[in-house]
Every structure is written in structure tokens, then in C-alpha cells.
PDB file of C-alpha atoms in Angstrom:
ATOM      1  CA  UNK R 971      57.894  80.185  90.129  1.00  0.00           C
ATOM      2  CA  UNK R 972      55.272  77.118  89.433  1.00  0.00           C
ATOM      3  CA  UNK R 973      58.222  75.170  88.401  1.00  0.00           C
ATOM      4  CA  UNK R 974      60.299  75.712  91.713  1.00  0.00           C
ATOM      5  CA  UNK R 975      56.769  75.190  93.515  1.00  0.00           C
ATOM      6  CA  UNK R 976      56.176  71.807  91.780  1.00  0.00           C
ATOM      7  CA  UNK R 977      60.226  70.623  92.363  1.00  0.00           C
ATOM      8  CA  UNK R 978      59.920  71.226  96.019  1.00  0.00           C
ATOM      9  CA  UNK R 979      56.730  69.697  96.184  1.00  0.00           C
ATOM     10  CA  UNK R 980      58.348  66.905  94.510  1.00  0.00           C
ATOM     11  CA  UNK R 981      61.048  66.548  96.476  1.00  0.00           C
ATOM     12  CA  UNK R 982      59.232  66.924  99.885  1.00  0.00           C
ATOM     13  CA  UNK R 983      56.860  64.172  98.531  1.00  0.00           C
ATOM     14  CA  UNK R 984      59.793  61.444  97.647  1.00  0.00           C
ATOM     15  CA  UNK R 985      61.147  62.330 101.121  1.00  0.00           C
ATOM     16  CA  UNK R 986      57.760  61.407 102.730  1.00  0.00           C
ATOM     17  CA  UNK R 987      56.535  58.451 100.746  1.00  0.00           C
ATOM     18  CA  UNK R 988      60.262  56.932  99.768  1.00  0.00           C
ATOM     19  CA  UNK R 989      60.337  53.237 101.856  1.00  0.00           C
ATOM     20  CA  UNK R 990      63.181  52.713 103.374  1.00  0.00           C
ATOM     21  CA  UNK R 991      65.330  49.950 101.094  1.00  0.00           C
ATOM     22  CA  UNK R 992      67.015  46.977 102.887  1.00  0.00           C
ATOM     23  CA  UNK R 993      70.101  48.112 102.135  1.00  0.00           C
ATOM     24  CA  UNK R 994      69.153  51.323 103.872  1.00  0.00           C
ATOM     25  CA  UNK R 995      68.492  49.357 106.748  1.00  0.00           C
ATOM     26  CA  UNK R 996      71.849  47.538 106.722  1.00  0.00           C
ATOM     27  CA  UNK R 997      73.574  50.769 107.277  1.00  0.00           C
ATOM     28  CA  UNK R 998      71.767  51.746 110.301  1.00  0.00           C
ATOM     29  CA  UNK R 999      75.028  50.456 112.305  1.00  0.00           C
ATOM     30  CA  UNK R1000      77.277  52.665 110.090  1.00  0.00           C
ATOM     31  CA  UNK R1001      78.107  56.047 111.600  1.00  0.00           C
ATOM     32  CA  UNK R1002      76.189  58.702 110.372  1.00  0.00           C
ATOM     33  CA  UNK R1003      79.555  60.792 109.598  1.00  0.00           C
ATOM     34  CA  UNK R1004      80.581  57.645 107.327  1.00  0.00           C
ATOM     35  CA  UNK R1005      77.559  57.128 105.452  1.00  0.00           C
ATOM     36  CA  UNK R1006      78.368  61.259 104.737  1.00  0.00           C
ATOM     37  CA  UNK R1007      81.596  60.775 103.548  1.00  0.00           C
ATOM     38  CA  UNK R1008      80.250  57.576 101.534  1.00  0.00           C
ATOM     39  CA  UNK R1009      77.865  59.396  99.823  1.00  0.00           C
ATOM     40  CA  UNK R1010      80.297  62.025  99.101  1.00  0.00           C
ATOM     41  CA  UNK R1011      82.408  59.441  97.044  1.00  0.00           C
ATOM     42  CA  UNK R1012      79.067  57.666  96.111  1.00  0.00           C
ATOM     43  CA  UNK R1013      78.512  56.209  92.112  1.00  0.00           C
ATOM     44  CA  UNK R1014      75.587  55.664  90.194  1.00  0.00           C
ATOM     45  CA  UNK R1015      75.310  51.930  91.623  1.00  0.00           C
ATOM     46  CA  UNK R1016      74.974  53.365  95.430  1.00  0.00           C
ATOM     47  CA  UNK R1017      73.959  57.197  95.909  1.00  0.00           C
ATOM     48  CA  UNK R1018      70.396  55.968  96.328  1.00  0.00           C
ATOM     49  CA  UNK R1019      70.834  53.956  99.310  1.00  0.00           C
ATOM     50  CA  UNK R1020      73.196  55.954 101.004  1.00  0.00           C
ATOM     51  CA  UNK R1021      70.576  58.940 100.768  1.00  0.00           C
ATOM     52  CA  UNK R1022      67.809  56.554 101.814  1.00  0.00           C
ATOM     53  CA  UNK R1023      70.040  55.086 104.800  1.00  0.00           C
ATOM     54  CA  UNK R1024      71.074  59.449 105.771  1.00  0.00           C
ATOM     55  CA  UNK R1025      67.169  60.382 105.935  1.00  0.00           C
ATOM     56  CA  UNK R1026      66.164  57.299 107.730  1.00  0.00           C
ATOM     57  CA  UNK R1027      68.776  58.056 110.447  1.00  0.00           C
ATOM     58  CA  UNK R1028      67.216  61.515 110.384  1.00  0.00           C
ATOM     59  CA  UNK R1029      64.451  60.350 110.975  1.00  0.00           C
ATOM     60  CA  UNK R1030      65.116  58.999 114.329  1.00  0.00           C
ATOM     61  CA  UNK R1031      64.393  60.867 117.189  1.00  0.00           C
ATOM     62  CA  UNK R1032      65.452  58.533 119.874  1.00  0.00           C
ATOM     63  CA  UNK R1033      61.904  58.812 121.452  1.00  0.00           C
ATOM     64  CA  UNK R1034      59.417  56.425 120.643  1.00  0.00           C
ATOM     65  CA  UNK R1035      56.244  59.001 121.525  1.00  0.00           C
ATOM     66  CA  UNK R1036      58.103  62.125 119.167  1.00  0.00           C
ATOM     67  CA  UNK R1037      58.374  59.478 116.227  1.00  0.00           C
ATOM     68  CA  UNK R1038      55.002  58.613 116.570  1.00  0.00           C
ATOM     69  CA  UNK R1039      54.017  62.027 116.433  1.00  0.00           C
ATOM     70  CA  UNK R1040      56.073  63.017 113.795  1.00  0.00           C
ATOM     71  CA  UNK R1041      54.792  60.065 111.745  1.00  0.00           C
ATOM     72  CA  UNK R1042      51.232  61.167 112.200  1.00  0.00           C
ATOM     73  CA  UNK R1043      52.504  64.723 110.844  1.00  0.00           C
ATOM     74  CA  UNK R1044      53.976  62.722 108.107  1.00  0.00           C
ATOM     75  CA  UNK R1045      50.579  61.314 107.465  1.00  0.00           C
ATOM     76  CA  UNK R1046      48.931  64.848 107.716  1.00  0.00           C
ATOM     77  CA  UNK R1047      51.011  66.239 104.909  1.00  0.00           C
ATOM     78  CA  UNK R1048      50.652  63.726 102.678  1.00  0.00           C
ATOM     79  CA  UNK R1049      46.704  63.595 103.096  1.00  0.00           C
ATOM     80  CA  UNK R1050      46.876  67.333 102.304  1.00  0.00           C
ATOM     81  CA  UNK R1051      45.821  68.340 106.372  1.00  0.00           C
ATOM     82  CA  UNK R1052      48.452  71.032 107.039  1.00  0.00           C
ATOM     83  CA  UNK R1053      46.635  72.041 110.329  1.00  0.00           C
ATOM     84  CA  UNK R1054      46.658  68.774 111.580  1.00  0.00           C
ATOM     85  CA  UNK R1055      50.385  68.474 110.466  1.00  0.00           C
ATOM     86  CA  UNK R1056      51.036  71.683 112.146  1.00  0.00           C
ATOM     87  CA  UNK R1057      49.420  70.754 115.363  1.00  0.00           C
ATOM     88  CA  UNK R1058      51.935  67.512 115.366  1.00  0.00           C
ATOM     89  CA  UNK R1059      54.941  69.170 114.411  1.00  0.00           C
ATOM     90  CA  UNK R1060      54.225  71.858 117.257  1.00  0.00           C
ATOM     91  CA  UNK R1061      54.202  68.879 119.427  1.00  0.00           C
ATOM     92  CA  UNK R1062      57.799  67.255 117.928  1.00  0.00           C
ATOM     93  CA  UNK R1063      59.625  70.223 118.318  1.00  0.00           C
ATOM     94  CA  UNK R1064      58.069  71.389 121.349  1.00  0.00           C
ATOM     95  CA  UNK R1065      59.035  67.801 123.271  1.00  0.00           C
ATOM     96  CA  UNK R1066      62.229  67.215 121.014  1.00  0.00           C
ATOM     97  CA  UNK R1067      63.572  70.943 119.920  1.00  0.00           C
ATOM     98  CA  UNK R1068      66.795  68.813 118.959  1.00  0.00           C
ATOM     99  CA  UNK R1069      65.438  66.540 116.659  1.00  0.00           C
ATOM    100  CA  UNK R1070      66.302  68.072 113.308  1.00  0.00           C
ATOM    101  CA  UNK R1071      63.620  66.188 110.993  1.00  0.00           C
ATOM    102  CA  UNK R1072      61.108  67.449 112.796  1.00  0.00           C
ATOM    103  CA  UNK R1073      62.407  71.106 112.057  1.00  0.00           C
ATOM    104  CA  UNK R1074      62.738  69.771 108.323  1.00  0.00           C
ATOM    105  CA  UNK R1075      59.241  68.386 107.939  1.00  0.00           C
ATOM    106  CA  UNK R1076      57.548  71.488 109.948  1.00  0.00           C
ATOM    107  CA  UNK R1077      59.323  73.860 107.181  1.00  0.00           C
ATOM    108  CA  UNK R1078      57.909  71.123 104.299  1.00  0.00           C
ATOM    109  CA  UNK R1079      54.400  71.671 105.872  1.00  0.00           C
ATOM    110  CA  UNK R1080      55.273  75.560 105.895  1.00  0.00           C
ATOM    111  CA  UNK R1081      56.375  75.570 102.175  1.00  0.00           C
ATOM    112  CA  UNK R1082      53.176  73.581 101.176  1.00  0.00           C
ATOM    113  CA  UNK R1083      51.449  76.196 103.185  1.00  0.00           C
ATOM    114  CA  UNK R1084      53.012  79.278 101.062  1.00  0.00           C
ATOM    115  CA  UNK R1085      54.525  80.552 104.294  1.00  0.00           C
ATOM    116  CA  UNK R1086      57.912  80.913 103.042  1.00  0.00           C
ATOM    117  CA  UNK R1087      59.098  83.025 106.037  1.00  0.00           C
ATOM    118  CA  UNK R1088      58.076  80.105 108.031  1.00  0.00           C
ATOM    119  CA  UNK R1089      59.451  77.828 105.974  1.00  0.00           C
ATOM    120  CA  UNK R1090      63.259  79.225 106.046  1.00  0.00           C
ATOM    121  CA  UNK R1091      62.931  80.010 109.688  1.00  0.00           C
ATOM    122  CA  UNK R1092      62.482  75.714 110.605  1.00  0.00           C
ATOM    123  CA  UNK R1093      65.027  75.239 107.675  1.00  0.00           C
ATOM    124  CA  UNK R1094      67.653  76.954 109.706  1.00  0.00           C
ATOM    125  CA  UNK R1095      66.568  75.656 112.747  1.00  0.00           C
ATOM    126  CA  UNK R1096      67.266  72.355 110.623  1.00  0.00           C
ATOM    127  CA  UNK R1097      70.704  73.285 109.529  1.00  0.00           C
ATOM    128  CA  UNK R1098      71.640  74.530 112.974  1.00  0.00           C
ATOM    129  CA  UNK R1099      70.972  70.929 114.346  1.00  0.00           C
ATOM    130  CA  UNK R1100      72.433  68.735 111.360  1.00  0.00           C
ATOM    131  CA  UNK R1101      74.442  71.190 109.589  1.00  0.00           C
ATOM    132  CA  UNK R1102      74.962  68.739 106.432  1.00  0.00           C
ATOM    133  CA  UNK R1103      71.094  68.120 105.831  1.00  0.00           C
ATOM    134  CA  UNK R1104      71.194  68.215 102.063  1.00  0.00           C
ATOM    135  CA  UNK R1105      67.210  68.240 101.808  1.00  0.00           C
ATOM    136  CA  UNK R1106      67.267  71.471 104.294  1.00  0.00           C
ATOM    137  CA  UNK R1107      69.754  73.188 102.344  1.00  0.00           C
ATOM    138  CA  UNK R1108      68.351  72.475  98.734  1.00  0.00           C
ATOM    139  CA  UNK R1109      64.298  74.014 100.514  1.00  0.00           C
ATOM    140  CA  UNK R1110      66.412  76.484 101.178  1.00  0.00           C
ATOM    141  CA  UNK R1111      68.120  77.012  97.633  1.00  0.00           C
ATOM    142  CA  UNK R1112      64.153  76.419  96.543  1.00  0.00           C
ATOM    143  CA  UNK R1113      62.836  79.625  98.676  1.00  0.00           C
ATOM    144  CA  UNK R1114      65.550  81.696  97.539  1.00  0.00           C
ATOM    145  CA  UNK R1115      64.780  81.144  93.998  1.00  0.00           C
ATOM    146  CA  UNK R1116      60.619  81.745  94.403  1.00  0.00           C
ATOM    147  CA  UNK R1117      61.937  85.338  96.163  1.00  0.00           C
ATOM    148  CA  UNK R1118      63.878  85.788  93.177  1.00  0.00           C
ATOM    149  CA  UNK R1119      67.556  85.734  94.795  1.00  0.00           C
ATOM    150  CA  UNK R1120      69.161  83.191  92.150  1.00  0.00           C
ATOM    151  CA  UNK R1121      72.908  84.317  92.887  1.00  0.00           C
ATOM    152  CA  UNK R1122      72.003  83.086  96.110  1.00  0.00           C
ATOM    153  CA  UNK R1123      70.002  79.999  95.321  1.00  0.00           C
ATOM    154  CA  UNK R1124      72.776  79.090  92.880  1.00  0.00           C
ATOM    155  CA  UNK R1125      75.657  79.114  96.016  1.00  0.00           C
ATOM    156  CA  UNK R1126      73.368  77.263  98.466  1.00  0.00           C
ATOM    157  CA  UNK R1127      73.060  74.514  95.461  1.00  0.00           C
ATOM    158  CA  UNK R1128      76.677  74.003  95.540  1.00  0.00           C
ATOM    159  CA  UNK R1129      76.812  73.673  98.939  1.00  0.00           C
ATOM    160  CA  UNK R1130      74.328  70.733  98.204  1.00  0.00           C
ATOM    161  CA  UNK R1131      76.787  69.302  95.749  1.00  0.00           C
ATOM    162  CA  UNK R1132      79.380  69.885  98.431  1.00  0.00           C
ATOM    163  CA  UNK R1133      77.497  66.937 100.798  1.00  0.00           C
ATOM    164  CA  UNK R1134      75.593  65.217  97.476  1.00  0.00           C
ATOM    165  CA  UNK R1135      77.189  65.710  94.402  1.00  0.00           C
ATOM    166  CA  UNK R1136      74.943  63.099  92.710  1.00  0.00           C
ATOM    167  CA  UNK R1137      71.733  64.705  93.437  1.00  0.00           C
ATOM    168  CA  UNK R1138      70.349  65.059  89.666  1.00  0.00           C
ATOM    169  CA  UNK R1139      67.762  68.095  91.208  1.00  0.00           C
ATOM    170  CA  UNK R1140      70.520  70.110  92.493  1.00  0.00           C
ATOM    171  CA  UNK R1141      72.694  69.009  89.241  1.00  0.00           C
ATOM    172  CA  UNK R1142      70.095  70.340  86.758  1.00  0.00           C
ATOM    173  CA  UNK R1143      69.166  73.656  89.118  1.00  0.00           C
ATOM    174  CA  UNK R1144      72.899  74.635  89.185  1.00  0.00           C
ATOM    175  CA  UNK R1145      72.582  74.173  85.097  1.00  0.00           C
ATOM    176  CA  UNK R1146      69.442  75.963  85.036  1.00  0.00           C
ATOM    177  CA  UNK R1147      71.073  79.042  87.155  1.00  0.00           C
ATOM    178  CA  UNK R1148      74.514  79.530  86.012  1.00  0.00           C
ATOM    179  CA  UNK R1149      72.617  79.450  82.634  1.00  0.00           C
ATOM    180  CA  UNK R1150      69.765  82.132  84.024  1.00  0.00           C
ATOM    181  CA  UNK R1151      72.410  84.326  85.498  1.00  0.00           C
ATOM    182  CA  UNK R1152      75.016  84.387  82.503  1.00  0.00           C
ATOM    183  CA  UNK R1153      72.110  85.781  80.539  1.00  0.00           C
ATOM    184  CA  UNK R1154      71.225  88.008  82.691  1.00  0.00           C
ATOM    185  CA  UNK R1155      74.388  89.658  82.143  1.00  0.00           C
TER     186      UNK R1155
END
């Protein structure tokens, strides 16, 4: 359970302090349904970017005052101020309930919090808005695993594949699993 702990914690912390790369920036005119489907078909050369250029669209609210206060949340989690976090993310999704980022970071403050309930309630609140949002599904995959449902886990992970089949996370989890559960047997 450390282990799954430590990978999401990982993961949520790339998310918060990865920059966003020029090339990331270039595709800000590409439609986010192309830069899907791009990724999809992506190589080693260009997966990167393409992910970079997906969660920088997501995380644009189209409001200059939630961005700001989602940045500041931002800035809570990473100084380790989950109350303060909370406080801003109660603020994003009060004053932009659509913005499906803010549901995603809320759940990241949640699952830093050890609320996992929490946590999986804003993660489908995430996938309900932006139904392809690999880092949603894979927190999701994540919780299942720390309340020991890895048949589960192991499906969401493909459907992570499904949308990012060169995430190497996802790629080693499904090893770990289908590995786990064979055992099992």
C-alpha cells in the first residue's frame, strides 16, 4: 500500500510542478479531440508533449479569477497546506462546477489527505466532465488498488492504455497486476 501511496504521490506531484514545454504551447490551437487521438498514435519522440499540451488545456478554465484560484490551490498542495488547498478548491468548483481540473486537483488534495472516499467522489466528478482524463482514471485505478480491489484496478488501467498507451506508470501497474492476480490463482 506505501508503494501505491508513493506512485500517486508521484504522479500528482509531476502533474503540479511539470512546466509547460514550448511545444506544449504550440498545440494550444490544436483541438483538444486531436491532440487525443495524437497521443493515441503517439511514439517515444512525442507522447511527452502531447500529455503536457492535454493537461495544460485542462488546465484552463476559461475564467481568469477560477485559474487564479486554482493556481493558489496548486501552490497549497505543493507547500504541503491541504486546508488552504481545500479552501481554494471549494472556491473553483463552487464558481466553475464544470471545470474538470479543478475536480482533479480537489481529489489530489483528498488523496494526499487519506480521504479516499473523497478522493474517488471528485475523480468521478472529473470523469463525468472530461470523460478521457487519463490522470483521473489512473487516481482512480490507484484507490482501487490501496482498498485492495486489483481485478478492478487492473481494468481501469487499461482503460488508461485505451487514451495513453505510452504511459510507462500504467504500463508497469498492468505488469505488476496481471502478474499479482495470476498468482493469486
Amino acid at each position: 500500500m506505501f508503494r501505491l501511496r508513493h506512485l500517486f504521490l508521484l504522479i500528482s506531484a509531476l502533474v503540479l510542478l511539470t512546466p509547460v514545454s514550448a511545444q506544449a504551447q504550440d498545440q494550444r490551437e490544436v483541438p483538444l479531440d486531436a491532440l487525443y487521438a495524437q497521443l493515441e498514435q503517439a511514439d517515444d519522440s512525442n507522447w511527452q508533449a502531447l500529455e503536457q499540451a492535454i493537461q495544460s488545456r485542462w488546465a484552463q478554465s476559461g475564467s481568469a479569477s477560477v485559474d487564479l484560484l486554482y493556481m493558489r490551490a496548486k501552490s497549497a498542495i505543493e507547500a504541503g497546506d491541504l486546508e488552504g488547498a481545500f479552501s481554494h478548491l471549494g472556491a473553483v468548483t463552487d464558481h466553475a462546477p464544470e471545470f474538470a481540473e479543478g475536480w482533479h486537483l480537489r481529489a489530489t488534495a483528498f488523496f494526499r489527505a487519506e480521504r479516499y472516499g473523497l478522493a474517488l467522489d471528485s475523480l468521478r466528478r472529473t470523469l463525468a466532465l472530461e470523460p478521457r482524463h487519463f490522470d483521473a482514471l489512473q487516481g482512480v485505478a490507484v484507490v482501487m488498488e490501496i482498498l485492495d480491489e486489483p481485478d478492478r484496478a487492473l481494468e481501469i488501467y487499461h482503460e488508461v492504455l485505451a487514451i495513453h498507451p505510452r504511459n510507462p506508470d500504467v504500463k508497469e501497474a498492468v505488469a505488476r497486476l496481471t502478474k499479482q492476480l495470476a498468482t493469486d490463482l
